[in-house]
XYZ file of C-alpha atoms in Angstrom:
554
model
C 90.170 102.333 69.282
C 88.851 104.992 71.711
C 89.329 103.824 75.298
C 86.954 104.861 78.332
C 90.344 105.777 80.130
C 90.825 108.381 77.335
C 88.631 110.548 79.340
C 91.334 110.889 81.971
C 94.476 110.340 79.848
C 94.150 112.057 76.335
C 93.851 115.753 75.212
C 94.751 119.137 76.483
C 91.955 119.270 78.926
C 92.938 116.230 80.782
C 96.707 117.448 81.406
C 95.560 118.033 85.225
C 94.630 114.303 85.443
C 97.703 113.068 83.844
C 99.868 115.231 86.306
C 98.180 113.556 89.079
C 98.968 109.943 87.581
C 102.692 111.122 87.160
C 102.566 112.187 90.801
C 101.991 108.319 91.617
C 104.753 107.299 89.538
C 102.920 106.102 86.402
C 104.775 106.766 83.095
C 103.512 108.048 79.738
C 103.787 104.537 78.233
C 101.483 103.106 81.034
C 98.775 105.882 80.396
C 98.835 104.878 76.670
C 97.808 101.328 77.567
C 94.164 100.292 78.771
C 93.703 101.154 82.495
C 92.481 98.076 84.492
C 91.040 98.443 88.013
C 92.058 95.739 90.304
C 89.696 95.965 93.247
C 90.899 93.922 96.045
C 89.121 93.379 99.539
C 92.292 92.783 101.252
C 92.404 93.328 105.086
C 93.736 91.977 108.111
C 90.326 91.058 109.697
C 88.941 88.430 107.496
C 90.639 84.954 107.231
C 89.623 84.647 103.619
C 91.044 87.985 102.799
C 94.552 88.041 104.492
C 96.074 86.576 101.317
C 94.406 88.715 98.817
C 97.361 91.149 98.666
C 99.122 88.246 96.885
C 96.362 87.518 94.617
C 95.988 91.066 93.590
C 99.824 91.376 92.957
C 99.480 88.099 90.753
C 96.586 89.770 88.907
C 98.440 92.965 88.244
C 101.448 90.722 87.000
C 98.944 88.986 84.494
C 97.578 92.350 83.190
C 101.128 93.752 82.530
C 102.101 90.641 80.791
C 99.173 90.971 78.482
C 99.662 94.603 77.862
C 97.611 96.732 80.308
C 98.207 98.957 83.110
C 96.721 97.556 86.420
C 95.578 100.096 89.090
C 94.982 98.564 92.560
C 92.122 99.999 94.655
C 90.274 98.659 98.087
C 86.957 97.423 98.921
C 85.655 96.748 102.454
C 84.787 93.249 103.888
C 83.127 91.922 106.997
C 84.044 88.548 108.329
C 80.715 86.903 109.071
C 82.160 84.385 111.758
C 83.721 87.164 113.725
C 80.413 89.334 113.184
C 78.170 86.267 114.128
C 75.863 86.536 117.428
C 76.042 90.201 118.012
C 75.174 93.677 116.403
C 78.086 93.298 113.898
C 76.033 90.775 112.010
C 73.312 93.386 111.129
C 76.216 95.063 108.964
C 76.887 91.982 106.870
C 74.155 91.883 104.255
C 74.081 95.709 104.120
C 77.614 95.824 103.414
C 77.039 94.092 100.180
C 75.200 97.219 98.897
C 78.039 99.511 100.212
C 80.529 97.355 98.197
C 78.448 97.455 95.041
C 77.995 101.142 95.325
C 81.860 101.915 96.152
C 82.954 99.819 93.422
C 80.629 101.631 91.121
C 82.033 104.884 92.264
C 85.780 104.175 91.896
C 85.251 102.560 88.309
C 83.121 105.430 87.103
C 84.960 108.333 88.807
C 88.422 107.201 87.315
C 87.220 106.111 83.873
C 88.642 102.328 83.991
C 88.370 100.423 80.797
C 87.877 97.001 82.591
C 88.039 95.520 86.049
C 89.380 92.391 87.908
C 87.375 91.960 91.117
C 89.413 90.379 94.035
C 86.931 89.251 96.707
C 86.703 85.915 98.626
C 84.022 86.069 101.466
C 80.330 86.047 101.767
C 78.871 89.377 100.724
C 81.914 90.628 99.082
C 81.597 88.370 96.067
C 78.052 89.177 95.242
C 78.488 92.966 96.056
C 81.429 93.172 93.426
C 79.531 91.305 90.662
C 76.544 93.404 91.314
C 78.705 96.424 90.567
C 80.178 94.687 87.479
C 76.770 93.954 85.842
C 75.379 97.399 86.872
C 78.436 99.186 84.925
C 78.535 96.445 82.225
C 82.393 96.692 81.535
C 84.673 93.746 80.867
C 85.062 91.946 84.163
C 86.732 88.965 85.666
C 86.388 87.666 89.115
C 89.198 85.880 90.925
C 88.832 84.803 94.681
C 91.363 84.149 97.269
C 90.468 80.486 97.618
C 88.984 78.095 100.126
C 90.753 77.275 103.396
C 91.755 73.796 103.911
C 89.905 71.770 106.445
C 91.029 71.401 110.168
C 91.853 68.244 111.857
C 90.303 67.296 115.069
C 90.322 63.970 116.958
C 91.835 62.572 113.575
C 88.751 63.791 111.493
C 88.623 66.746 109.006
C 86.517 69.393 110.232
C 85.632 73.095 109.585
C 84.003 76.216 111.139
C 80.448 74.763 111.433
C 81.779 72.056 113.856
C 83.396 74.917 115.923
C 80.097 76.441 116.271
C 78.326 72.930 117.080
C 81.054 72.401 119.700
C 79.735 75.575 121.687
C 76.267 74.066 121.779
C 77.677 70.731 122.817
C 79.614 72.528 125.755
C 76.743 74.490 126.878
C 74.904 71.087 127.052
C 77.937 69.575 129.008
C 78.272 67.023 126.307
C 82.128 67.891 125.959
C 84.723 69.487 128.190
C 86.468 72.914 128.193
C 89.631 70.919 126.929
C 87.637 69.579 124.160
C 86.215 72.765 123.116
C 89.699 74.241 122.928
C 90.925 71.367 120.899
C 88.291 72.642 118.317
C 88.905 76.325 118.660
C 92.750 75.718 118.098
C 92.348 73.652 115.005
C 89.182 73.805 113.059
C 90.666 76.741 110.820
C 94.206 76.058 110.153
C 95.118 79.114 107.774
C 93.940 81.562 105.262
C 91.075 81.204 102.956
C 87.360 81.054 102.730
C 85.941 78.590 105.438
C 86.424 75.126 104.190
C 82.698 73.785 103.813
C 80.113 74.514 101.310
C 79.279 77.730 103.216
C 78.308 81.105 101.509
C 81.659 82.411 100.365
C 82.726 79.003 98.605
C 79.130 78.859 97.201
C 79.310 82.339 95.603
C 82.759 81.596 94.327
C 81.473 78.207 92.520
C 78.855 80.205 91.149
C 80.916 82.863 89.876
C 82.690 79.910 87.813
C 79.311 78.551 86.889
C 77.671 81.659 85.864
C 81.009 82.375 83.816
C 82.301 85.582 85.296
C 85.184 83.741 86.889
C 87.816 81.470 85.356
C 87.621 77.557 85.913
C 89.130 76.617 89.390
C 88.028 79.842 90.932
C 85.701 78.283 93.329
C 87.843 75.394 94.564
C 91.621 75.685 94.096
C 92.849 76.054 97.886
C 94.207 79.249 99.070
C 97.496 77.961 100.003
C 98.032 76.211 96.750
C 100.438 77.772 93.994
C 97.598 77.031 91.557
C 95.590 79.922 93.078
C 98.342 82.512 92.274
C 98.661 81.091 88.847
C 94.739 81.382 88.497
C 95.180 85.087 89.414
C 97.876 85.735 86.750
C 95.683 84.019 84.209
C 92.739 86.304 85.438
C 94.937 89.328 84.651
C 95.772 88.048 81.201
C 91.873 87.064 80.593
C 90.707 90.500 81.344
C 92.947 92.172 78.443
C 91.480 89.366 76.099
C 87.828 90.161 77.209
C 88.830 94.053 76.801
C 90.216 93.469 73.355
C 87.088 91.469 72.433
C 84.575 93.932 74.023
C 83.202 91.156 76.022
C 81.362 92.902 78.926
C 79.803 91.571 82.141
C 76.274 91.444 80.932
C 77.419 89.449 77.617
C 78.517 86.857 80.332
C 75.714 87.124 82.963
C 72.314 86.893 81.414
C 68.960 84.979 81.847
C 70.784 81.802 80.554
C 73.811 81.998 82.412
C 71.922 82.694 85.697
C 69.844 79.495 84.996
C 73.335 77.526 84.664
C 74.357 79.176 88.191
C 71.023 77.906 89.777
C 71.518 74.516 88.244
C 75.041 74.301 89.636
C 73.683 75.792 92.842
C 71.281 72.797 93.260
C 73.858 70.163 92.135
C 76.484 71.556 94.548
C 73.974 72.006 97.577
C 75.151 75.560 97.942
C 74.124 78.011 100.857
C 70.681 79.482 101.224
C 72.271 82.830 100.942
C 72.848 82.104 97.336
C 69.199 82.596 96.633
C 69.573 86.319 97.862
C 72.679 86.981 95.897
C 71.632 85.405 92.688
C 68.477 87.361 92.862
C 70.432 90.442 93.585
C 72.875 89.941 90.865
C 69.984 89.035 88.477
C 68.316 92.397 89.452
C 71.275 94.325 88.605
C 71.824 92.820 85.270
C 68.226 93.407 84.365
C 67.329 89.499 84.209
C 63.863 88.551 85.199
C 64.475 85.952 87.787
C 62.011 85.112 90.760
C 61.867 82.349 93.519
C 59.761 80.156 91.481
C 62.737 79.525 88.940
C 64.724 78.009 91.806
C 62.099 75.329 92.419
C 61.612 74.889 88.596
C 65.290 74.074 88.219
C 65.665 72.188 91.420
C 62.862 69.750 90.446
C 65.021 68.481 87.490
C 68.477 68.951 88.828
C 69.958 66.259 90.876
C 72.049 66.941 94.116
C 75.326 65.503 93.456
C 77.693 66.894 96.219
C 77.265 66.842 100.139
C 80.031 68.980 101.387
C 80.112 70.201 104.978
C 77.764 71.087 106.504
C 75.558 68.357 104.747
C 78.308 65.742 104.780
C 82.113 65.170 105.451
C 83.692 66.302 102.433
C 85.283 69.918 102.011
C 86.325 72.300 99.238
C 89.673 70.657 98.806
C 88.121 67.411 98.257
C 85.783 69.030 95.603
C 88.934 70.622 94.052
C 90.431 67.063 93.673
C 87.571 65.500 92.332
C 87.374 67.684 89.332
C 85.721 70.973 90.861
C 82.828 72.944 89.586
C 83.934 71.924 85.886
C 83.376 68.337 86.637
C 79.894 68.946 88.049
C 78.966 71.141 85.205
C 80.179 68.195 82.832
C 77.645 65.837 84.654
C 74.773 68.333 84.179
C 75.398 68.662 80.595
C 74.960 64.882 80.295
C 71.327 65.668 80.744
C 71.138 69.097 78.993
C 70.593 70.782 82.386
C 73.093 73.597 81.515
C 73.636 75.560 78.319
C 77.135 74.894 76.937
C 76.986 77.478 74.405
C 77.293 80.680 76.678
C 80.422 82.833 76.533
C 82.562 83.064 79.762
C 85.525 84.869 81.176
C 88.144 82.600 79.299
C 86.653 84.134 76.116
C 85.354 80.536 75.382
C 82.032 78.961 75.701
C 80.943 76.750 78.776
C 81.158 73.484 76.721
C 84.742 74.521 75.732
C 85.628 75.006 79.314
C 84.160 71.599 80.578
C 85.121 69.595 77.329
C 87.916 67.442 79.081
C 86.451 67.573 82.639
C 85.551 64.403 84.757
C 84.710 63.166 88.096
C 88.038 61.915 89.776
C 86.423 60.870 93.073
C 82.982 59.689 93.386
C 83.020 60.232 97.223
C 83.171 63.931 96.532
C 81.000 64.222 93.331
C 78.443 61.568 92.498
C 77.673 60.705 88.889
C 74.443 62.232 87.737
C 73.193 58.454 87.370
C 73.644 58.081 91.233
C 72.865 61.332 92.900
C 72.222 62.102 96.561
C 68.654 62.965 95.538
C 66.886 63.551 92.188
C 66.300 67.072 93.382
C 68.420 70.009 94.011
C 70.053 71.156 97.423
C 67.728 74.026 97.872
C 63.881 74.156 98.307
C 61.547 77.183 98.166
C 58.747 76.699 100.620
C 55.224 78.432 100.467
C 52.372 78.772 102.963
C 50.422 81.065 104.940
C 53.520 82.052 107.152
C 55.552 82.637 103.981
C 53.196 83.662 101.156
C 55.989 85.179 99.160
C 58.458 82.188 99.893
C 61.011 81.035 102.491
C 64.198 78.832 101.742
C 65.793 75.709 103.170
C 68.977 73.760 102.341
C 67.259 70.488 101.835
C 70.407 68.545 101.267
C 71.488 69.424 104.766
C 67.922 68.222 106.409
C 67.792 64.881 108.163
C 65.103 62.646 106.419
C 62.893 62.497 109.679
C 62.723 66.387 109.270
C 61.637 66.454 105.575
C 57.887 66.065 106.649
C 56.818 66.963 110.115
C 54.659 69.026 112.351
C 56.196 71.149 115.211
C 55.128 73.435 118.251
C 55.970 77.069 117.798
C 58.400 78.503 120.545
C 58.168 82.310 119.416
C 61.061 84.740 119.888
C 61.407 88.488 118.707
C 65.153 88.318 118.335
C 68.187 85.820 117.952
C 69.270 86.767 121.437
C 66.117 85.652 123.130
C 66.089 82.432 121.140
C 69.614 81.505 121.852
C 69.089 82.113 125.543
C 66.287 79.659 125.639
C 68.300 77.157 123.588
C 71.304 77.359 125.846
C 69.135 76.924 129.174
C 67.751 73.681 127.713
C 64.143 75.081 127.202
C 63.939 73.698 123.542
C 62.521 70.174 123.232
C 62.015 67.646 120.434
C 59.076 68.546 118.436
C 59.581 72.315 118.884
C 60.027 74.916 115.929
C 62.036 77.631 117.003
C 60.492 80.828 115.505
C 62.817 84.026 115.261
C 61.308 87.051 113.922
C 61.859 90.710 113.468
C 65.214 89.719 112.124
C 64.428 90.524 108.425
C 65.942 93.036 106.259
C 63.800 95.936 107.532
C 63.113 94.367 111.130
C 66.808 93.456 111.899
C 67.645 95.557 110.263
C 70.093 93.763 108.149
C 68.757 90.234 108.124
C 71.158 88.640 110.302
C 72.761 85.191 109.807
C 71.848 82.940 112.738
C 74.466 80.341 112.949
C 74.513 80.320 116.793
C 71.009 78.678 117.249
C 71.260 76.425 114.459
C 74.606 75.159 115.706
C 73.640 75.101 119.290
C 70.740 72.610 118.426
C 73.044 70.623 116.332
C 75.458 70.316 119.162
C 72.904 69.311 121.565
C 71.870 66.566 119.062
C 68.388 68.351 118.553
C 68.910 68.987 114.784
C 66.798 65.978 113.716
C 63.896 66.885 115.958
C 63.596 70.596 116.253
C 63.122 72.908 113.229
C 63.899 76.695 112.974
C 61.879 79.317 111.111
C 62.915 82.954 110.641
C 62.662 85.874 108.565
C 66.392 86.611 108.950
C 68.942 84.171 107.317
C 70.919 81.121 108.355
C 74.597 80.845 107.699
C 75.661 78.572 104.897
C 77.344 76.596 107.758
C 73.985 75.928 109.223
C 72.287 72.344 108.874
C 68.963 70.869 109.818
C 65.527 72.045 109.108
C 66.480 75.478 109.167
C 64.016 77.530 107.137
C 64.952 81.240 106.576
C 63.992 84.294 104.577
C 60.320 83.887 105.494
C 58.691 86.671 103.501
C 56.794 88.906 104.082
C 59.060 89.448 107.169
C 57.397 90.594 110.638
C 58.518 94.153 110.135
C 56.497 94.329 106.953
C 53.292 92.879 108.400
C 53.980 89.354 107.492
C 51.912 86.523 109.188
C 55.219 85.248 110.882
C 54.769 88.144 113.262
C 51.398 86.985 114.244
C 52.280 83.370 115.226
C 52.245 82.496 119.088
C 53.703 79.784 121.297
C 52.012 76.607 120.893
C 50.894 77.003 117.206
C 51.362 74.023 115.283
C 53.339 74.452 112.066
C 53.315 71.986 109.164
C 56.440 71.253 107.063
C 56.678 69.295 104.076
C 59.929 70.078 102.237
C 59.233 67.694 99.273
C 55.955 69.485 98.401
C 57.465 72.981 99.115
C 55.086 73.500 101.996
C 55.197 75.331 105.327
C 51.913 76.409 107.037
C 50.537 77.358 110.453
C 47.438 75.557 111.496
C 45.811 78.769 112.391
C 42.700 79.988 110.611
C 42.676 83.174 108.681
C 39.972 84.492 111.030
C 42.225 84.006 114.052
C 45.255 85.642 112.211
C 43.190 88.536 111.511
C 42.071 88.778 115.099
C 45.626 88.539 116.413
C 46.656 91.428 113.658
C 44.167 93.651 115.145
C 45.555 93.250 118.701
C 49.197 93.020 117.591
C 51.702 95.777 118.475
C 55.057 95.437 116.659
C 58.131 96.113 118.748
C 60.013 99.342 118.377
C 62.852 99.629 115.445
C 66.069 98.202 117.067
C 68.144 100.782 115.271
C 67.215 104.412 115.493
C 70.063 106.165 113.484
C 73.043 105.623 111.182
C 73.570 103.571 108.024
C 71.202 100.615 109.215
C 68.413 103.128 109.772
C 68.843 104.139 106.084
C 69.045 100.575 104.979
C 65.934 99.632 106.785
C 63.941 102.376 104.943
C 64.862 101.464 101.446
C 65.633 97.627 101.471
C 63.519 95.512 99.337
C 62.092 92.088 100.663
C 64.207 89.028 100.873
C 62.164 87.497 97.739
C 63.404 90.434 95.762
C 67.210 89.678 96.946
C 67.089 92.410 99.760
C 68.431 94.856 97.207
C 68.044 98.671 97.903
C 65.253 100.137 96.050
């Protein structure tokens, strides 16, 4: 059959292109085979990506074994942990769009027949998947795998505890020596940070949505099984190519619903909402925020991984992984087992022999942590287009509460007040002008949430922002408030002392301020000047959509 790559390898007119392939050492025999892009985000600045060179080589070996010609190409990636708390975090979410656009450019410009995506961390995973469904060619995603948990004072721990230790040190609750103990031991090696943070959430959801092979979300980076998985991914892409199974055959309205159900059962990062919305947008799938609550209402939460609990990704893997979770959901027909996946088989075939091996890591569906899912979308006058909270990481006493607003126009102003001890029980820290447009870039704000947790205030203080919270955040951290302040949202009109009511069970967040008072404030309100005046972020701020639409570029 004709191949897309024939456009660069066949015919007299393509002799110049072939000569350039020969310049790189390719042979005629290699150019006669399907050309498979292997897009790797390997770098030496992201712990989850330092091993991706080995993953990509294993993928290439699998492609060759199955009769294809693999061709390696790069993608960028930002380490959210290193970028956290300074201007670098403004670039994290926008980088998702750059990744999607650059993958599209590389694949179309060079006429590839199929692609294996090799990401691992936060925005890199959804960025690559967005490109795949945009292009609709055969695609397999294989990540670099999660980091093992660290060990501090005899207890398993992870990056979220490191950030919380900073808050504890600022409050003189631990010593410099104790802080150093965390610093040296929470991240013991390569891989995506070991809790159910954004990177691992998205790698698990790639498995749930079907675009990655079983095990993609949970096999640790340091285990040989990760290399074996990469080889199988290389073989799988040739199977998909031969059967002409493309990205949109796998990612569709029903498989997105499967992913959301797994999201709720696993207790994934709030960022998964942004990314699933963006992937759905690129795939032409009609998904909005109401679907998340609809699925959450009937999907029990089965896992409490860090930061919600004390288990980590290797525990989830040893307990049966994403497949065991999906098997539990299938018992109550909460997922569609008929859908095709990257294995070339259906969801049902993939999970047929899966089972829970450790109920401390995955609870049976008959005995869940809660009858509802791990995430909840909230609505009210401060978020008429929605806000999101990781309900599985909220203390029971904060599920329904009233708080007094402490309002800040930037993360820096809020964190300064927290560190100086100015936030007290009963407050809600409101951080605005940190949305997609106002940030710009919709920063994750792990520093303030972790500082409060480290100061033992996470059970008495809430947070509300039009920005984002890290998957490592816990507590009543309510993000993505939409419309954002920079777009005229009511969050921009809140004042110190306003009373804000929260009822997570009822999906409700509302300021006890009258419409008349808000209109009065709006008349007198002056928005701060844009924080970024030029460069890529300035362009991003002008074209980015609301968080309720996945913060995609319009």
